[in-house]
Amino acid sequence: KKAVGMCRSLRESGKYHRSPAVLDAFAGRIKYNAQHCHSLEANMSMVNGQIDALDRQQAMMVGSLDKVLQQLGNAKQRLNVRALLPDKENTRPEVEMTLEIEMSNLRQSEMQLRDKLEELERKRDKQIRLLKQMKDEVRSRGEAIASDKHCMDLKLPSESSMANMISSARSDSDCSSTRSSRRSQANYDASPRLPSISLSLIHI
């Protein structure tokens, strides 16, 4: 019944083709999503550039940390060698003090470099998540554009096709009604009958 009603309303209204307003609405949605995709792609390019810059900074920090660790190892080795000297040869205690100060400065530099590396890693992870979100949105809007274009290109049935649909729907409805009536009549004929009572046997 709903299909027949829809076909009848379309037939009576004569709207077998989409109106210009509907097509303009589809075109507007497609244009909006396309512009948004272009904007997102530009932002994605910028975020990729920021990620590359963070990678370069991380590489520089790692190189600096390696140098600091190497210098710290050398300072430890020199201090150990000084500790093995005989007392009579250990005539310059200021050397040990200088080495200890150097090691303290190197440890401080190591801590600062590690903190900066952790900060760079957090920034990089944030940019990676942002990039993923933008990629997902571009994919979603691309699917929406494809769907809208498909709807625009999809042709509605012609008037003759609509008439055939109405006729077929009516025929199916009539056949269904006939089958239902026959089943009701068959059920009635098959039901048990009460014995008839002669009116002459009934005395008031």
PDB file of C-alpha atoms in Angstrom:
ATOM      1  CA  LYS A   1       0.000   0.000   0.000  1.00  0.00           C
ATOM      2  CA  LYS A   2       2.828   2.395   0.790  1.00  0.00           C
ATOM      3  CA  ALA A   3       4.453   1.673  -2.562  1.00  0.00           C
ATOM      4  CA  VAL A   4       1.153   2.230  -4.381  1.00  0.00           C
ATOM      5  CA  GLY A   5       0.623   5.457  -2.486  1.00  0.00           C
ATOM      6  CA  MET A   6       4.110   6.685  -3.319  1.00  0.00           C
ATOM      7  CA  CYS A   7       3.708   5.807  -6.983  1.00  0.00           C
ATOM      8  CA  ARG A   8       0.316   7.506  -7.082  1.00  0.00           C
ATOM      9  CA  SER A   9       1.648  10.667  -5.485  1.00  0.00           C
ATOM     10  CA  LEU A  10       4.528  10.787  -7.943  1.00  0.00           C
ATOM     11  CA  ARG A  11       2.148  10.198 -10.822  1.00  0.00           C
ATOM     12  CA  GLU A  12      -0.234  12.898  -9.691  1.00  0.00           C
ATOM     13  CA  SER A  13       2.517  15.405  -9.048  1.00  0.00           C
ATOM     14  CA  GLY A  14       4.336  14.613 -12.288  1.00  0.00           C
ATOM     15  CA  LYS A  15       7.730  14.809 -10.544  1.00  0.00           C
ATOM     16  CA  TYR A  16       9.585  12.077 -12.389  1.00  0.00           C
ATOM     17  CA  HIS A  17      12.773  14.152 -12.438  1.00  0.00           C
ATOM     18  CA  ARG A  18      14.599  15.907  -9.624  1.00  0.00           C
ATOM     19  CA  SER A  19      13.876  19.582  -9.271  1.00  0.00           C
ATOM     20  CA  PRO A  20      16.630  22.167  -9.834  1.00  0.00           C
ATOM     21  CA  ALA A  21      16.486  23.000  -6.129  1.00  0.00           C
ATOM     22  CA  VAL A  22      17.386  19.412  -5.215  1.00  0.00           C
ATOM     23  CA  LEU A  23      20.225  19.334  -7.742  1.00  0.00           C
ATOM     24  CA  ASP A  24      21.510  22.685  -6.457  1.00  0.00           C
ATOM     25  CA  ALA A  25      21.441  21.321  -2.920  1.00  0.00           C
ATOM     26  CA  PHE A  26      23.515  18.292  -3.973  1.00  0.00           C
ATOM     27  CA  ALA A  27      25.937  20.521  -5.886  1.00  0.00           C
ATOM     28  CA  GLY A  28      26.295  22.805  -2.867  1.00  0.00           C
ATOM     29  CA  ARG A  29      27.091  19.886  -0.571  1.00  0.00           C
ATOM     30  CA  ILE A  30      29.625  18.505  -3.027  1.00  0.00           C
ATOM     31  CA  LYS A  31      31.314  21.895  -3.386  1.00  0.00           C
ATOM     32  CA  TYR A  32      31.436  22.436   0.378  1.00  0.00           C
ATOM     33  CA  ASN A  33      32.922  19.019   1.083  1.00  0.00           C
ATOM     34  CA  ALA A  34      35.416  19.390  -1.764  1.00  0.00           C
ATOM     35  CA  GLN A  35      36.607  22.756  -0.435  1.00  0.00           C
ATOM     36  CA  HIS A  36      36.900  21.308   3.040  1.00  0.00           C
ATOM     37  CA  CYS A  37      38.952  18.405   1.670  1.00  0.00           C
ATOM     38  CA  HIS A  38      41.313  20.811  -0.088  1.00  0.00           C
ATOM     39  CA  SER A  39      41.730  22.794   3.134  1.00  0.00           C
ATOM     40  CA  LEU A  40      42.407  19.621   5.106  1.00  0.00           C
ATOM     41  CA  GLU A  41      44.952  18.429   2.559  1.00  0.00           C
ATOM     42  CA  ALA A  42      46.774  21.772   2.825  1.00  0.00           C
ATOM     43  CA  ASN A  43      46.807  21.456   6.616  1.00  0.00           C
ATOM     44  CA  MET A  44      48.016  17.866   6.318  1.00  0.00           C
ATOM     45  CA  SER A  45      50.938  19.047   4.219  1.00  0.00           C
ATOM     46  CA  MET A  46      51.790  21.632   6.878  1.00  0.00           C
ATOM     47  CA  VAL A  47      51.571  19.044   9.672  1.00  0.00           C
ATOM     48  CA  ASN A  48      53.808  16.685   7.700  1.00  0.00           C
ATOM     49  CA  GLY A  49      56.346  19.486   7.450  1.00  0.00           C
ATOM     50  CA  GLN A  50      56.177  20.040  11.209  1.00  0.00           C
ATOM     51  CA  ILE A  51      56.693  16.333  11.835  1.00  0.00           C
ATOM     52  CA  ASP A  52      59.756  16.359   9.568  1.00  0.00           C
ATOM     53  CA  ALA A  53      61.138  19.360  11.478  1.00  0.00           C
ATOM     54  CA  LEU A  54      60.594  17.567  14.790  1.00  0.00           C
ATOM     55  CA  ASP A  55      62.376  14.513  13.411  1.00  0.00           C
ATOM     56  CA  ARG A  56      65.367  16.645  12.451  1.00  0.00           C
ATOM     57  CA  GLN A  57      65.451  18.243  15.904  1.00  0.00           C
ATOM     58  CA  GLN A  58      65.276  14.831  17.525  1.00  0.00           C
ATOM     59  CA  ALA A  59      68.180  13.611  15.398  1.00  0.00           C
ATOM     60  CA  MET A  60      70.269  16.635  16.451  1.00  0.00           C
ATOM     61  CA  MET A  61      69.378  16.093  20.114  1.00  0.00           C
ATOM     62  CA  VAL A  62      70.306  12.414  19.910  1.00  0.00           C
ATOM     63  CA  GLY A  63      73.667  13.343  18.341  1.00  0.00           C
ATOM     64  CA  SER A  64      74.322  15.891  21.101  1.00  0.00           C
ATOM     65  CA  LEU A  65      73.340  13.364  23.771  1.00  0.00           C
ATOM     66  CA  ASP A  66      75.728  10.801  22.321  1.00  0.00           C
ATOM     67  CA  LYS A  67      78.579  13.321  22.498  1.00  0.00           C
ATOM     68  CA  VAL A  68      77.726  14.250  26.085  1.00  0.00           C
ATOM     69  CA  LEU A  69      77.644  10.582  27.105  1.00  0.00           C
ATOM     70  CA  GLN A  70      80.985  10.001  25.420  1.00  0.00           C
ATOM     71  CA  GLN A  71      82.533  12.982  27.222  1.00  0.00           C
ATOM     72  CA  LEU A  72      81.020  11.801  30.493  1.00  0.00           C
ATOM     73  CA  GLY A  73      82.557   8.368  30.000  1.00  0.00           C
ATOM     74  CA  ASN A  74      85.962   9.903  29.314  1.00  0.00           C
ATOM     75  CA  ALA A  75      85.710  12.055  32.437  1.00  0.00           C
ATOM     76  CA  LYS A  76      84.832   9.017  34.557  1.00  0.00           C
ATOM     77  CA  GLN A  77      87.787   7.107  33.114  1.00  0.00           C
ATOM     78  CA  ARG A  78      90.241   9.947  33.845  1.00  0.00           C
ATOM     79  CA  LEU A  79      88.915  10.278  37.382  1.00  0.00           C
ATOM     80  CA  ASN A  80      89.364   6.521  37.942  1.00  0.00           C
ATOM     81  CA  VAL A  81      92.928   6.714  36.661  1.00  0.00           C
ATOM     82  CA  ARG A  82      93.710   9.585  39.056  1.00  0.00           C
ATOM     83  CA  ALA A  83      92.371   7.520  41.936  1.00  0.00           C
ATOM     84  CA  LEU A  84      94.896   4.722  41.181  1.00  0.00           C
ATOM     85  CA  LEU A  85      97.959   6.984  41.385  1.00  0.00           C
ATOM     86  CA  PRO A  86     100.282   6.676  44.431  1.00  0.00           C
ATOM     87  CA  ASP A  87      99.903   9.329  47.086  1.00  0.00           C
ATOM     88  CA  LYS A  88     103.289  10.819  46.299  1.00  0.00           C
ATOM     89  CA  GLU A  89     102.297  11.329  42.674  1.00  0.00           C
ATOM     90  CA  ASN A  90      98.864  12.691  43.525  1.00  0.00           C
ATOM     91  CA  THR A  91     100.151  16.198  43.972  1.00  0.00           C
ATOM     92  CA  ARG A  92      97.386  18.078  42.128  1.00  0.00           C
ATOM     93  CA  PRO A  93      94.019  17.518  43.826  1.00  0.00           C
ATOM     94  CA  GLU A  94      92.602  20.363  41.764  1.00  0.00           C
ATOM     95  CA  VAL A  95      92.590  17.965  38.796  1.00  0.00           C
ATOM     96  CA  GLU A  96      90.122  15.710  40.538  1.00  0.00           C
ATOM     97  CA  MET A  97      87.959  18.693  41.457  1.00  0.00           C
ATOM     98  CA  THR A  98      87.995  19.879  37.860  1.00  0.00           C
ATOM     99  CA  LEU A  99      86.980  16.421  36.630  1.00  0.00           C
ATOM    100  CA  GLU A 100      84.154  16.216  39.144  1.00  0.00           C
ATOM    101  CA  ILE A 101      82.854  19.635  38.087  1.00  0.00           C
ATOM    102  CA  GLU A 102      83.079  18.560  34.453  1.00  0.00           C
ATOM    103  CA  MET A 103      81.118  15.392  35.180  1.00  0.00           C
ATOM    104  CA  SER A 104      78.473  17.341  37.066  1.00  0.00           C
ATOM    105  CA  ASN A 105      78.020  19.714  34.129  1.00  0.00           C
ATOM    106  CA  LEU A 106      77.857  16.806  31.696  1.00  0.00           C
ATOM    107  CA  ARG A 107      75.193  15.048  33.793  1.00  0.00           C
ATOM    108  CA  GLN A 108      73.158  18.237  33.862  1.00  0.00           C
ATOM    109  CA  SER A 109      73.479  18.548  30.093  1.00  0.00           C
ATOM    110  CA  GLU A 110      72.401  14.908  29.746  1.00  0.00           C
ATOM    111  CA  MET A 111      69.261  15.509  31.814  1.00  0.00           C
ATOM    112  CA  GLN A 112      68.373  18.615  29.815  1.00  0.00           C
ATOM    113  CA  LEU A 113      68.829  16.803  26.511  1.00  0.00           C
ATOM    114  CA  ARG A 114      66.687  13.876  27.650  1.00  0.00           C
ATOM    115  CA  ASP A 115      63.937  16.255  28.799  1.00  0.00           C
ATOM    116  CA  LYS A 116      63.990  18.006  25.424  1.00  0.00           C
ATOM    117  CA  LEU A 117      63.839  14.669  23.616  1.00  0.00           C
ATOM    118  CA  GLU A 118      60.796  13.647  25.648  1.00  0.00           C
ATOM    119  CA  GLU A 119      59.130  16.979  24.870  1.00  0.00           C
ATOM    120  CA  LEU A 120      59.855  16.573  21.170  1.00  0.00           C
ATOM    121  CA  GLU A 121      58.426  13.053  21.258  1.00  0.00           C
ATOM    122  CA  ARG A 122      55.210  14.319  22.887  1.00  0.00           C
ATOM    123  CA  LYS A 123      54.874  17.030  20.237  1.00  0.00           C
ATOM    124  CA  ARG A 124      55.477  14.498  17.476  1.00  0.00           C
ATOM    125  CA  ASP A 125      52.862  12.107  18.859  1.00  0.00           C
ATOM    126  CA  LYS A 126      50.358  14.957  19.028  1.00  0.00           C
ATOM    127  CA  GLN A 127      51.016  15.884  15.395  1.00  0.00           C
ATOM    128  CA  ILE A 128      50.704  12.234  14.347  1.00  0.00           C
ATOM    129  CA  ARG A 129      47.290  11.983  16.021  1.00  0.00           C
ATOM    130  CA  LEU A 130      46.189  15.236  14.394  1.00  0.00           C
ATOM    131  CA  LEU A 131      47.330  13.977  11.002  1.00  0.00           C
ATOM    132  CA  LYS A 132      45.360  10.750  11.449  1.00  0.00           C
ATOM    133  CA  GLN A 133      42.203  12.683  12.356  1.00  0.00           C
ATOM    134  CA  MET A 134      42.530  14.824   9.247  1.00  0.00           C
ATOM    135  CA  LYS A 135      43.092  11.770   7.052  1.00  0.00           C
ATOM    136  CA  ASP A 136      39.968  10.131   8.477  1.00  0.00           C
ATOM    137  CA  GLU A 137      37.917  13.269   7.842  1.00  0.00           C
ATOM    138  CA  VAL A 138      39.190  13.571   4.267  1.00  0.00           C
ATOM    139  CA  ARG A 139      38.220   9.944   3.634  1.00  0.00           C
ATOM    140  CA  SER A 140      34.778  10.474   5.197  1.00  0.00           C
ATOM    141  CA  ARG A 141      34.095  13.606   3.160  1.00  0.00           C
ATOM    142  CA  GLY A 142      35.333  11.887   0.007  1.00  0.00           C
ATOM    143  CA  GLU A 143      32.813   9.114   0.567  1.00  0.00           C
ATOM    144  CA  ALA A 144      30.086  11.728   1.093  1.00  0.00           C
ATOM    145  CA  ILE A 145      31.034  13.427  -2.196  1.00  0.00           C
ATOM    146  CA  ALA A 146      30.888  10.108  -4.053  1.00  0.00           C
ATOM    147  CA  SER A 147      27.480   9.343  -2.532  1.00  0.00           C
ATOM    148  CA  ASP A 148      26.059  12.750  -3.466  1.00  0.00           C
ATOM    149  CA  LYS A 149      27.355  12.436  -7.026  1.00  0.00           C
ATOM    150  CA  HIS A 150      25.776   8.998  -7.302  1.00  0.00           C
ATOM    151  CA  CYS A 151      22.449  10.398  -6.104  1.00  0.00           C
ATOM    152  CA  MET A 152      22.650  13.236  -8.633  1.00  0.00           C
ATOM    153  CA  ASP A 153      23.369  10.851 -11.502  1.00  0.00           C
ATOM    154  CA  LEU A 154      20.773   8.294 -10.439  1.00  0.00           C
ATOM    155  CA  LYS A 155      17.796   8.494 -12.812  1.00  0.00           C
ATOM    156  CA  LEU A 156      14.263   8.303 -11.522  1.00  0.00           C
ATOM    157  CA  PRO A 157      11.833   5.905 -13.286  1.00  0.00           C
ATOM    158  CA  SER A 158       9.969   7.224 -16.292  1.00  0.00           C
ATOM    159  CA  GLU A 159       6.208   7.776 -16.347  1.00  0.00           C
ATOM    160  CA  SER A 160       5.592   4.503 -18.200  1.00  0.00           C
ATOM    161  CA  SER A 161       7.695   2.606 -15.661  1.00  0.00           C
ATOM    162  CA  MET A 162       5.794   4.221 -12.828  1.00  0.00           C
ATOM    163  CA  ALA A 163       2.501   3.246 -14.456  1.00  0.00           C
ATOM    164  CA  ASN A 164       3.670  -0.363 -14.749  1.00  0.00           C
ATOM    165  CA  MET A 165       4.714  -0.335 -11.110  1.00  0.00           C
ATOM    166  CA  ILE A 166       1.280   0.943 -10.094  1.00  0.00           C
ATOM    167  CA  SER A 167      -0.481  -1.646 -12.244  1.00  0.00           C
ATOM    168  CA  SER A 168       1.687  -4.458 -10.896  1.00  0.00           C
ATOM    169  CA  ALA A 169       1.145  -3.328  -7.327  1.00  0.00           C
ATOM    170  CA  ARG A 170      -2.617  -3.184  -7.849  1.00  0.00           C
ATOM    171  CA  SER A 171      -2.626  -6.636  -9.470  1.00  0.00           C
ATOM    172  CA  ASP A 172      -0.695  -8.097  -6.550  1.00  0.00           C
ATOM    173  CA  SER A 173      -3.094  -6.437  -4.141  1.00  0.00           C
ATOM    174  CA  ASP A 174      -6.164  -7.836  -5.987  1.00  0.00           C
ATOM    175  CA  CYS A 175      -4.662 -11.341  -6.074  1.00  0.00           C
ATOM    176  CA  SER A 176      -3.908 -11.156  -2.388  1.00  0.00           C
ATOM    177  CA  SER A 177      -7.483 -10.079  -1.627  1.00  0.00           C
ATOM    178  CA  THR A 178      -8.911 -12.912  -3.770  1.00  0.00           C
ATOM    179  CA  ARG A 179      -6.728 -15.514  -2.050  1.00  0.00           C
ATOM    180  CA  SER A 180      -7.737 -14.180   1.332  1.00  0.00           C
ATOM    181  CA  SER A 181     -11.469 -14.381   0.427  1.00  0.00           C
ATOM    182  CA  ARG A 182     -11.073 -17.940  -0.838  1.00  0.00           C
ATOM    183  CA  ARG A 183      -9.318 -19.003   2.333  1.00  0.00           C
ATOM    184  CA  SER A 184     -12.078 -17.459   4.436  1.00  0.00           C
ATOM    185  CA  GLN A 185     -14.772 -19.254   2.424  1.00  0.00           C
ATOM    186  CA  ALA A 186     -12.918 -22.564   2.679  1.00  0.00           C
ATOM    187  CA  ASN A 187     -12.552 -22.180   6.419  1.00  0.00           C
ATOM    188  CA  TYR A 188     -16.275 -21.466   6.700  1.00  0.00           C
ATOM    189  CA  ASP A 189     -17.242 -24.532   4.641  1.00  0.00           C
ATOM    190  CA  ALA A 190     -14.952 -26.750   6.703  1.00  0.00           C
ATOM    191  CA  SER A 191     -16.289 -25.586  10.071  1.00  0.00           C
ATOM    192  CA  PRO A 192     -18.687 -28.021  11.918  1.00  0.00           C
ATOM    193  CA  ARG A 193     -22.407 -27.330  11.690  1.00  0.00           C
ATOM    194  CA  LEU A 194     -24.848 -27.525  14.573  1.00  0.00           C
ATOM    195  CA  PRO A 195     -27.818 -29.924  13.978  1.00  0.00           C
ATOM    196  CA  SER A 196     -30.902 -28.134  12.790  1.00  0.00           C
ATOM    197  CA  ILE A 197     -33.884 -28.105  15.234  1.00  0.00           C
ATOM    198  CA  SER A 198     -37.364 -28.331  13.870  1.00  0.00           C
ATOM    199  CA  LEU A 199     -39.550 -25.527  15.024  1.00  0.00           C
ATOM    200  CA  SER A 200     -42.403 -28.028  15.516  1.00  0.00           C
ATOM    201  CA  LEU A 201     -40.462 -29.608  18.412  1.00  0.00           C
ATOM    202  CA  ILE A 202     -40.268 -26.361  20.257  1.00  0.00           C
ATOM    203  CA  HIS A 203     -43.368 -25.853  22.466  1.00  0.00           C
ATOM    204  CA  ILE A 204     -43.827 -22.735  24.420  1.00  0.00           C
TER     205      ILE A 204
END
